[in-house]
Tab-separated table of C-alpha atoms and ligand atoms in Angstrom:
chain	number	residue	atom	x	y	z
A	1	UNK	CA	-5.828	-11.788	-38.370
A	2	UNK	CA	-8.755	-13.649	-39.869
A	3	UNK	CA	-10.662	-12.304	-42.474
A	4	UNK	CA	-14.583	-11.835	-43.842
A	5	UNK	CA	-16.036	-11.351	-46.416
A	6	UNK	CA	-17.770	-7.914	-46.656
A	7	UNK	CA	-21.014	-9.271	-47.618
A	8	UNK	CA	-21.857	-9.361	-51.468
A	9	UNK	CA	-19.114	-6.985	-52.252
A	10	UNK	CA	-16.237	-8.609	-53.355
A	11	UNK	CA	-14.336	-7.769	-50.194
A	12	UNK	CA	-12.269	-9.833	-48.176
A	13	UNK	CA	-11.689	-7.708	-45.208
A	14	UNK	CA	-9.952	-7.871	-41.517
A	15	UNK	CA	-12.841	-9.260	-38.567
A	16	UNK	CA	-11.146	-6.682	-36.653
A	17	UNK	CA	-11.090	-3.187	-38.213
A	18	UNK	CA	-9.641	0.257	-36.900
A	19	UNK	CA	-12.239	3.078	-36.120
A	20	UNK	CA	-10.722	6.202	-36.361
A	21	UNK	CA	-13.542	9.165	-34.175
A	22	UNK	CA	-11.352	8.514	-30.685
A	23	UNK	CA	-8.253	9.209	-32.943
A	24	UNK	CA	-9.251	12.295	-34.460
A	25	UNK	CA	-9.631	14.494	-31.285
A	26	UNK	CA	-13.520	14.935	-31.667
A	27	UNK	CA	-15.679	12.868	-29.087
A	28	UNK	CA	-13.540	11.677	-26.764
A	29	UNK	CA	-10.930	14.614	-26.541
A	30	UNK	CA	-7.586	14.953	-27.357
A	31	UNK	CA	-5.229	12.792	-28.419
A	32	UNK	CA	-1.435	13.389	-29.202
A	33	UNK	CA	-0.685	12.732	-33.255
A	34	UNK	CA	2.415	10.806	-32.407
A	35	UNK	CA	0.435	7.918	-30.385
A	36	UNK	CA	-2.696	8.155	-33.603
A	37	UNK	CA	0.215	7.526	-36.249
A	38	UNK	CA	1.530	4.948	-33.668
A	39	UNK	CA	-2.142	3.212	-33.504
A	40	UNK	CA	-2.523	3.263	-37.388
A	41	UNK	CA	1.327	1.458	-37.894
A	42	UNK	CA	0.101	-0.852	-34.875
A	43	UNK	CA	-3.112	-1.859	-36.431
A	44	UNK	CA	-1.306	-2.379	-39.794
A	45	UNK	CA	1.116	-4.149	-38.099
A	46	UNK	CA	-1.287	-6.507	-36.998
A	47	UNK	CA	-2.821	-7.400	-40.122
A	48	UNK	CA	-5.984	-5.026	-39.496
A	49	UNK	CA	-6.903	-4.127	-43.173
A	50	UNK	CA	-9.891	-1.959	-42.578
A	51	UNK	CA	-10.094	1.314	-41.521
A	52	UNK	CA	-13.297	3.317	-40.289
A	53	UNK	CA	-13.291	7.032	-41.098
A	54	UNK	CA	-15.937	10.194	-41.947
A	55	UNK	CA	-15.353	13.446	-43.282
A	56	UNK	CA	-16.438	15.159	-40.493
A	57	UNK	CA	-13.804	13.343	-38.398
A	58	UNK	CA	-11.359	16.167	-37.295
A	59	UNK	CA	-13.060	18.230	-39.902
A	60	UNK	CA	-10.882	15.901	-42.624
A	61	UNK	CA	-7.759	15.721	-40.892
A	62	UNK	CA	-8.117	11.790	-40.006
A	63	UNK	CA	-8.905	11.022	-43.605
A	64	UNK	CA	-5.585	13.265	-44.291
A	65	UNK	CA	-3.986	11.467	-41.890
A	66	UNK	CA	-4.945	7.729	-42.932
A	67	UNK	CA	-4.262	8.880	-46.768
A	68	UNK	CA	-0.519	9.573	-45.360
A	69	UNK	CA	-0.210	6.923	-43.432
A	70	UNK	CA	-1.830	3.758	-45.017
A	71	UNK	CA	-0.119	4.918	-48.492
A	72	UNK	CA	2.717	2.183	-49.358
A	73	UNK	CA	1.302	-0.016	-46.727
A	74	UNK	CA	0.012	-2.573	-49.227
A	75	UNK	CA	-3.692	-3.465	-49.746
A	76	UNK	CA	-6.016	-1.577	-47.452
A	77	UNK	CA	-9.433	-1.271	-47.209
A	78	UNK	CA	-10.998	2.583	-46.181
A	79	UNK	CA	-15.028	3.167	-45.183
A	80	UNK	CA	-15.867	6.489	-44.989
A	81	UNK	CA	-19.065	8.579	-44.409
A	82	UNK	CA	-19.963	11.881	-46.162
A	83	UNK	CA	-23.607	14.047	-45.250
A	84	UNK	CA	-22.322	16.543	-43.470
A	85	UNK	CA	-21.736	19.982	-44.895
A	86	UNK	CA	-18.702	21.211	-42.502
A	87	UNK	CA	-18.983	24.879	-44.442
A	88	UNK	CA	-21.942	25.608	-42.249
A	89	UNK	CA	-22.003	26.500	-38.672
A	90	UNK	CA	-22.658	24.644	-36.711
A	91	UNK	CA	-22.703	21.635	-39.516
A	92	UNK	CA	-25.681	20.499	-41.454
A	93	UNK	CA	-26.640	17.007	-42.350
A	94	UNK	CA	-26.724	17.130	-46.289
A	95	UNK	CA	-27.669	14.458	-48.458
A	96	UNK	CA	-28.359	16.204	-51.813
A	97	UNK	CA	-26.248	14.940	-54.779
A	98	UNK	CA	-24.767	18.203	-54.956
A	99	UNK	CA	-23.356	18.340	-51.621
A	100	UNK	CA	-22.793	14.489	-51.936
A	101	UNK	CA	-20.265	14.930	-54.763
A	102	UNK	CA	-18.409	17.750	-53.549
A	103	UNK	CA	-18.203	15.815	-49.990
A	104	UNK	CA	-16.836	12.731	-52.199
A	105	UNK	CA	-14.196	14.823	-53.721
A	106	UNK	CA	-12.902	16.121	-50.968
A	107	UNK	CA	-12.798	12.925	-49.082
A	108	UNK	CA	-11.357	11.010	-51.989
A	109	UNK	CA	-8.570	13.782	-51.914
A	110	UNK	CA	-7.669	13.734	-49.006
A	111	UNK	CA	-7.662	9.798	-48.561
A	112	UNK	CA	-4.881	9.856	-51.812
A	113	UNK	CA	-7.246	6.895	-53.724
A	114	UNK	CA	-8.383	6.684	-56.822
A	115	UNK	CA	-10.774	4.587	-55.973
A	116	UNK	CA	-12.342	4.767	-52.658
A	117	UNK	CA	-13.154	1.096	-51.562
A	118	UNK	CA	-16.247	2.422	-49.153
A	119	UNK	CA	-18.392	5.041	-48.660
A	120	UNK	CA	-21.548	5.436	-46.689
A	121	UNK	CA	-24.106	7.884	-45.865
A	122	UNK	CA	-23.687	9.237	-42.588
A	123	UNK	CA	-26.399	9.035	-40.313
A	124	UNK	CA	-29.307	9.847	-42.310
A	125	UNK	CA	-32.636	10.269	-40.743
A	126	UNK	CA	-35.250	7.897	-42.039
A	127	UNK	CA	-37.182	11.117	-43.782
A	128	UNK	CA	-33.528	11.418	-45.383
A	129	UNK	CA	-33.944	7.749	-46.554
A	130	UNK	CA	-37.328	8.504	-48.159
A	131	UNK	CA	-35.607	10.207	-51.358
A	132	UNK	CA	-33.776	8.162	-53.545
A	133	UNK	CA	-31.150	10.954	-54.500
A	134	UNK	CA	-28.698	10.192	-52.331
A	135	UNK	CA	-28.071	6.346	-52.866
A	136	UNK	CA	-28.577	6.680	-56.278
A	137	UNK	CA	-25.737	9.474	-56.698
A	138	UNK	CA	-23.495	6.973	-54.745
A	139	UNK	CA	-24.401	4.001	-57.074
A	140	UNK	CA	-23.527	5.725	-59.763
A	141	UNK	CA	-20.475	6.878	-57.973
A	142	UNK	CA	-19.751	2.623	-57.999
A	143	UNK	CA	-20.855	2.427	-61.335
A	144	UNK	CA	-18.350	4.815	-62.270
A	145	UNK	CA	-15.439	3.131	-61.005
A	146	UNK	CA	-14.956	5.669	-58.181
A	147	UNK	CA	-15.970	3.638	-55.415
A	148	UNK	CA	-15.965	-0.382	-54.806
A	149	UNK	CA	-19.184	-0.418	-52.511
A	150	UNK	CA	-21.972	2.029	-51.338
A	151	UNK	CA	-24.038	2.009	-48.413
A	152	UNK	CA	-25.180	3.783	-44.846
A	153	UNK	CA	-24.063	4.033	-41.360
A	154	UNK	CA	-27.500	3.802	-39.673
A	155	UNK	CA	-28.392	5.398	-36.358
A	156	UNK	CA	-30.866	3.042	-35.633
A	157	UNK	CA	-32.839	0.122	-36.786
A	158	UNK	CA	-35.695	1.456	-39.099
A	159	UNK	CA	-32.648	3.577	-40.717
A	160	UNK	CA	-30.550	0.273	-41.379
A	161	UNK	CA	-34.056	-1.414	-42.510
A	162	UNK	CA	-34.712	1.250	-44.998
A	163	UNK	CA	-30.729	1.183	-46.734
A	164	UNK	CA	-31.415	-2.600	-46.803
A	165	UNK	CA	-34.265	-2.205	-48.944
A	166	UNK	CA	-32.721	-0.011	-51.314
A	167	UNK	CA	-30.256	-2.575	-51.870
A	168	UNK	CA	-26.776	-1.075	-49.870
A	169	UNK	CA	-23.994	-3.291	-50.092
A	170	UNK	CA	-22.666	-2.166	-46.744
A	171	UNK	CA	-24.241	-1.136	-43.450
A	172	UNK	CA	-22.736	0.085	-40.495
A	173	UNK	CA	-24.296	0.038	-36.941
A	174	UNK	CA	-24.206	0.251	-33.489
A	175	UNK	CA	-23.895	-3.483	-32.154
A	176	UNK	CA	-22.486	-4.442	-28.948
A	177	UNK	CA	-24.161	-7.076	-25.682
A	178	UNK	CA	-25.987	-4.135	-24.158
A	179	UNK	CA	-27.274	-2.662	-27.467
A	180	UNK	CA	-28.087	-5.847	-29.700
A	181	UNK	CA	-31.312	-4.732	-30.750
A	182	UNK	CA	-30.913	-3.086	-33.999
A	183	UNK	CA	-28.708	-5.800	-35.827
A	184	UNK	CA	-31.224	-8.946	-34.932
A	185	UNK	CA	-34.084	-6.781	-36.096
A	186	UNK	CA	-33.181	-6.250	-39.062
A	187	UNK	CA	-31.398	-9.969	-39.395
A	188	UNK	CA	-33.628	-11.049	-41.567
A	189	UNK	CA	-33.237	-8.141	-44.121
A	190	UNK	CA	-29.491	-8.509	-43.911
A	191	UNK	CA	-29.353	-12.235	-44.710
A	192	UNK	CA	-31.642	-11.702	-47.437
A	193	UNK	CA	-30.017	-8.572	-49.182
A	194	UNK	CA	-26.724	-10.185	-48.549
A	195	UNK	CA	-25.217	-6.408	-47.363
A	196	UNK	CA	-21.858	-6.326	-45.261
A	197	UNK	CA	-22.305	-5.390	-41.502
A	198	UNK	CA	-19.027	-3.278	-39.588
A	199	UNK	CA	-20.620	-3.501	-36.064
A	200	UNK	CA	-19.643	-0.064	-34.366
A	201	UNK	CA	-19.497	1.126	-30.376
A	202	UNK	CA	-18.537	-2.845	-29.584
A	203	UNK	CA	-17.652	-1.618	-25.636
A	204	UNK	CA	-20.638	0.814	-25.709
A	205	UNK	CA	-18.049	3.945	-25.603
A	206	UNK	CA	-15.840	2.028	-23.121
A	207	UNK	CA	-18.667	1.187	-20.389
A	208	UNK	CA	-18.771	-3.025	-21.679
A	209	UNK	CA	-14.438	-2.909	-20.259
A	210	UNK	CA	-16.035	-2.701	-17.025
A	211	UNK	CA	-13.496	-0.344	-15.550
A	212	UNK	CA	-15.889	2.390	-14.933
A	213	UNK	CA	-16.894	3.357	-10.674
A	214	UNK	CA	-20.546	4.632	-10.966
A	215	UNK	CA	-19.322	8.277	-9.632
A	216	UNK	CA	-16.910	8.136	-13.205
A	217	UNK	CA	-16.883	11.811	-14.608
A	218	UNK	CA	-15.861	12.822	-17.929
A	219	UNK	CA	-14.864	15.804	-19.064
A	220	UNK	CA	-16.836	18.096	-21.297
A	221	UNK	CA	-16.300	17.591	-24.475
A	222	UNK	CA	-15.921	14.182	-23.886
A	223	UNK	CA	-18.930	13.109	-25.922
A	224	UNK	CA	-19.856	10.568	-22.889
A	225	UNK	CA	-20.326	13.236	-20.358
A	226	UNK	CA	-23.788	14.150	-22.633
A	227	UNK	CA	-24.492	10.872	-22.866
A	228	UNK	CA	-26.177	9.403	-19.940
A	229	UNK	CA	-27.910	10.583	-16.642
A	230	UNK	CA	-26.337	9.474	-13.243
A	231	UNK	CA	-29.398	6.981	-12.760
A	232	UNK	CA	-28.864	6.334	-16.387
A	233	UNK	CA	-25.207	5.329	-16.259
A	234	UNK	CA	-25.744	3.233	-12.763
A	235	UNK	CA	-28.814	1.163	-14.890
A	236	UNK	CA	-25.743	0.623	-17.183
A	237	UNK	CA	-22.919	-0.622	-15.056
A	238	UNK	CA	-25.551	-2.782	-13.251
A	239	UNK	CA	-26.473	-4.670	-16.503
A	240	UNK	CA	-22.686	-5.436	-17.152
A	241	UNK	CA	-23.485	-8.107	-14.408
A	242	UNK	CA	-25.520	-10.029	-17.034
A	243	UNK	CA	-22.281	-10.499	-18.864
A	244	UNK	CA	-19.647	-11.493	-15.865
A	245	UNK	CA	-20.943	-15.132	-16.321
A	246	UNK	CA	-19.138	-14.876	-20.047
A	247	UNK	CA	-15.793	-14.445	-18.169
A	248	UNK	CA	-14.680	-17.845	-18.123
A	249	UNK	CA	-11.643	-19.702	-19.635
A	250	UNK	CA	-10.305	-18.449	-22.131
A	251	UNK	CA	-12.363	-15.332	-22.038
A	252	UNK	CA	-10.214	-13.710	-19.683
A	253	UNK	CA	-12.013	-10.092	-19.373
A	254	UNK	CA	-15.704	-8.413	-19.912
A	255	UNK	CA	-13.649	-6.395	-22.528
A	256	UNK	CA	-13.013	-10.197	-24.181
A	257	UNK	CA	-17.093	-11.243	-23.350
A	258	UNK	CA	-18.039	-7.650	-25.150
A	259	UNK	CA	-15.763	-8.195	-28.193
A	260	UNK	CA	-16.463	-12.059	-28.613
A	261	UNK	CA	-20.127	-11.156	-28.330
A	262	UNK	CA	-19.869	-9.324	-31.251
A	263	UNK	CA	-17.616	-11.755	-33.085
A	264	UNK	CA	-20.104	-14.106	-32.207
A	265	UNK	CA	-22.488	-12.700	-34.589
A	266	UNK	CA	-22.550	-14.626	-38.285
A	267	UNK	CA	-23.543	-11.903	-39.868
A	268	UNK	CA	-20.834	-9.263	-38.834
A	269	UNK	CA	-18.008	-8.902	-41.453
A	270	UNK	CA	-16.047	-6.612	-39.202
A	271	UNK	CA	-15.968	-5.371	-35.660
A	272	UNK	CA	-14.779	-1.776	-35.674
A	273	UNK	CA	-12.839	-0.766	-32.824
A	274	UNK	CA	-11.840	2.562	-31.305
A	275	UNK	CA	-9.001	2.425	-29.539
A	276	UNK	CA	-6.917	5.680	-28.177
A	277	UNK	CA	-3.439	3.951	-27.657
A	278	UNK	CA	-1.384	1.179	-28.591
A	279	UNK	CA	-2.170	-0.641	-25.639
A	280	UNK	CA	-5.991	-0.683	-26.157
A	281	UNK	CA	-5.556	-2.123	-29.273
A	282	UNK	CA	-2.987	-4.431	-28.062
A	283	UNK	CA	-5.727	-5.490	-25.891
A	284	UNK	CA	-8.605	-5.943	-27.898
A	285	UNK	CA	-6.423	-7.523	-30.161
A	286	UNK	CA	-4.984	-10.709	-28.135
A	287	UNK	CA	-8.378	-10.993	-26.035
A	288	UNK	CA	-10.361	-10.987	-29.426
A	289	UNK	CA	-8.761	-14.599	-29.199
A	290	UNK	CA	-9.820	-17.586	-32.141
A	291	UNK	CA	-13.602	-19.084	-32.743
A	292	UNK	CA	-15.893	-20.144	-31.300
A	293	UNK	CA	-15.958	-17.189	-29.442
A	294	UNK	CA	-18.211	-17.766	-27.526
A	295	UNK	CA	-20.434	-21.140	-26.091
A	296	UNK	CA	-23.533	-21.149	-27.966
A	297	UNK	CA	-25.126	-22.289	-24.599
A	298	UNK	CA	-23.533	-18.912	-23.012
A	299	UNK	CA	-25.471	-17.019	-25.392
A	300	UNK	CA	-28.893	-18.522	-24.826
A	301	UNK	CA	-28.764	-17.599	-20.939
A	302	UNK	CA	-27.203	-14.268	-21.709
A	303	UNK	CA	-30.243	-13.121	-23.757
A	304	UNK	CA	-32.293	-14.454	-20.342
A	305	UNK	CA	-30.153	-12.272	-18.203
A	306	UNK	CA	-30.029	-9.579	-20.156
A	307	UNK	CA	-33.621	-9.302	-20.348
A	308	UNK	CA	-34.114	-9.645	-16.793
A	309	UNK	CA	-31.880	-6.378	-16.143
A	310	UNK	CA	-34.023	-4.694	-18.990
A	311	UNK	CA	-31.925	-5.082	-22.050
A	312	UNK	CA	-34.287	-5.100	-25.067
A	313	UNK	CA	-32.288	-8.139	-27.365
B	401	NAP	N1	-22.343	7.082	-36.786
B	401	NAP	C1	-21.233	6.468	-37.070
B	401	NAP	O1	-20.953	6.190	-38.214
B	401	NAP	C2	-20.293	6.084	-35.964
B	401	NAP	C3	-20.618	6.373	-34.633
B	401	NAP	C4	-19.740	5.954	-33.646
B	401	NAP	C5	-18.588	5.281	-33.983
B	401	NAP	N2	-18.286	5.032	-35.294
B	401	NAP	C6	-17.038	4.327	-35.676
B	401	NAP	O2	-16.815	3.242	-34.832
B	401	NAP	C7	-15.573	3.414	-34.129
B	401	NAP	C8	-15.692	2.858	-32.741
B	401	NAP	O3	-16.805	3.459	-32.084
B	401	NAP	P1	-16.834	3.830	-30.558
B	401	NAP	O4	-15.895	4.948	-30.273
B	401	NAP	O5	-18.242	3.984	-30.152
B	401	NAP	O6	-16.169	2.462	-29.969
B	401	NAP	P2	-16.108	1.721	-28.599
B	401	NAP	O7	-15.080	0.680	-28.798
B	401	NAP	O8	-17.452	1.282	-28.138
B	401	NAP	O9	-15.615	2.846	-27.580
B	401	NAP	C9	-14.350	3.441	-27.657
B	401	NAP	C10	-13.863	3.720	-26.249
B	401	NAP	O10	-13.700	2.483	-25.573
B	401	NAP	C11	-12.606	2.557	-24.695
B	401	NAP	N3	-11.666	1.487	-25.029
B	401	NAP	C12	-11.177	1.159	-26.257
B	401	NAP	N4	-10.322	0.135	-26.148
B	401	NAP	C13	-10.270	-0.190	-24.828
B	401	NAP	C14	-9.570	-1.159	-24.091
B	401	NAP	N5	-8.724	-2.010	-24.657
B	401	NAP	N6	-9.781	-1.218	-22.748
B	401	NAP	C15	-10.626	-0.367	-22.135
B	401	NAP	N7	-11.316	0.596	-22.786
B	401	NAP	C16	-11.134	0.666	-24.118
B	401	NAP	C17	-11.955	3.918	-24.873
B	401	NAP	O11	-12.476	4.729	-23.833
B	401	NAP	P3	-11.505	5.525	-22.810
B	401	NAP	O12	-11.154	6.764	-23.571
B	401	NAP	O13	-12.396	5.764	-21.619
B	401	NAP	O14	-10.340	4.641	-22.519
B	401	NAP	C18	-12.497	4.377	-26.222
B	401	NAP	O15	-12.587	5.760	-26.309
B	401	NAP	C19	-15.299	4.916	-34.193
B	401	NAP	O16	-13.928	5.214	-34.039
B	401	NAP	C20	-15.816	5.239	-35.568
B	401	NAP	O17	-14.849	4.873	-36.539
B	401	NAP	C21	-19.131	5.405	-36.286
């Protein structure tokens, strides 16, 4: 497993880390908590060393779960996201101090660490962004010893560009070949700040493994079956055909072209995956393959193509 380093924090980190929301039961449905332990001791056994996690994930029980299960399993690396005030119903983003450090608490008790190597806000609006409160509490947090680096997991570009300016050392956003948009505009802020990227949704929810018929259902609380129209989801599986040429050599699969894609990218440290069984992982794993990961020709006439089906790069 190669490794990156996690922008200006000290961290040397896995390219490939394990995303835990598919694992926990919430957005994708249930999952049996023999095959998540088996996942976790796969991606460990595998040299992944990073592990993506929020409080709100299973309402605590994944952080429980990788506090268990990554304890004794030498050095590991856990990100995980607070905001959320679960003692409300339904939840309510929170980013005061006060509900800040009792979310830390909690998290960093039930994760079994002293020291809790990441923690980010968790989707914060940009009006959230406008007070300083809630980075500040976290800095102090780091310059406490309680925490190794501080940053925000940004729903969207102006979000990322704001955390950027207020010096994060880690962001965390969506980033995959049909959703580019939001890392390469704010490319310039990253390289410049020097903050670590963990690239999120890298097969778009699944849709960039190219498995999907366009009649696909989901069930309910399967976040996906919110997600897009009908007309919606056909716009989607037609723009996968920007990425077929990829599939060449020794990329063997779109799941490969989606992955390398984001691989690809300089300025990622990590790719975060979410995979709901060993043999997903397994997958990802092997077809993440070595660099270059992609022709740098390839990606020139991708961006072409992918404007052309009406994918904003
Ligand atoms: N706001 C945030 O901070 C935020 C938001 C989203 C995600 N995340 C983090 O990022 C992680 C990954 O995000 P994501 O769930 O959007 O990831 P993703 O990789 O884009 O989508 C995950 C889905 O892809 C499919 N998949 C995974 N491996 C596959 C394989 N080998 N072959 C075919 N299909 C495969 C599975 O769908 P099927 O069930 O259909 O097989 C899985 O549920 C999460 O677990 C979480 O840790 C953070």
């Amino acid at each position: 497993m190669r490794k990156r380093p996690l922008g200006k924090t000290t961290l040397q980190v896995s390219e490939l880390a394990l995303g835990t929301w598919g694992l926990s039961g919430d957005g994708y449905g249930p999952i049996s908590s023999v095959e998540v332990d088996r996942v976790i001791d796969r991606a460990l056994a595998v040299g992944i060393d990073l592990f993506d996690t929020a409080d709100v994930y299973g309402r605590g029980e994944m952080e429980r779960c990788l506090g268990k299960r990554l304890q004794g399993a030498g050095a590991t690396f856990v990100v995980t996201k607070i905001g959320t005030d679960l003692d409300e119903l339904p939840p309510k983003k929170r980013f005061d101090p006060a509900h800040l450090r009792t979310a830390f608490e909690r998290s960093q008790e039930r994760l079994a660490r002293d020291v809790v190597d990441v923690v980010l806000l968790h989707n914060p609006t940009v009006a959230a962004m406008r007070s300083k409160e809630p980075l500040d509490f976290l800095k102090e947090l780091k310059q406490a010893g309680k925490i190794r680096a501080f940053g925000v997991s940004a729903g969207s570009a102006d979000v990322a560009r704001a955390a950027l300016r207020d010096e994060v050392d880690v962001i965390e956003l969506a980033y995959n070949a049909l959703l580019p948009g939001d890392l390469h505009e704010v490319a310039g802020d990253v390289s410049e700040s020097g903050a670590g990227v963990l690239a999120r949704s890298v097969l778009a929810h699944g849709l960039l493994a190219g498995h999907w018929s366009p009649d696909r259902d989901f069930y309910p609380d399967d976040h996906r079956a919110q997600r897009w129209t009908r007309d919606e989801f056909k716009t989607r599986l037609r723009q996968l055909d920007a990425l077929r040429p990829l599939v060449t050599g020794n990329v063997v699969s779109l799941r490969a072209a989606a992955l390398r894609f984001v691989l690809a990218n300089h300025l990622v440290s990590s790719a975060v995956l979410g995979p709901r069984s060993v043999a997903q992982l397994d997958q990802l794993v092997r077809e993440a393959g070595m660099p270059p990961y992609l022709r740098d020709t390839a990606l020139t006439d991708l961006s072409a193509r992918l404007k052309n089906l009406g994918v904003t790069t």
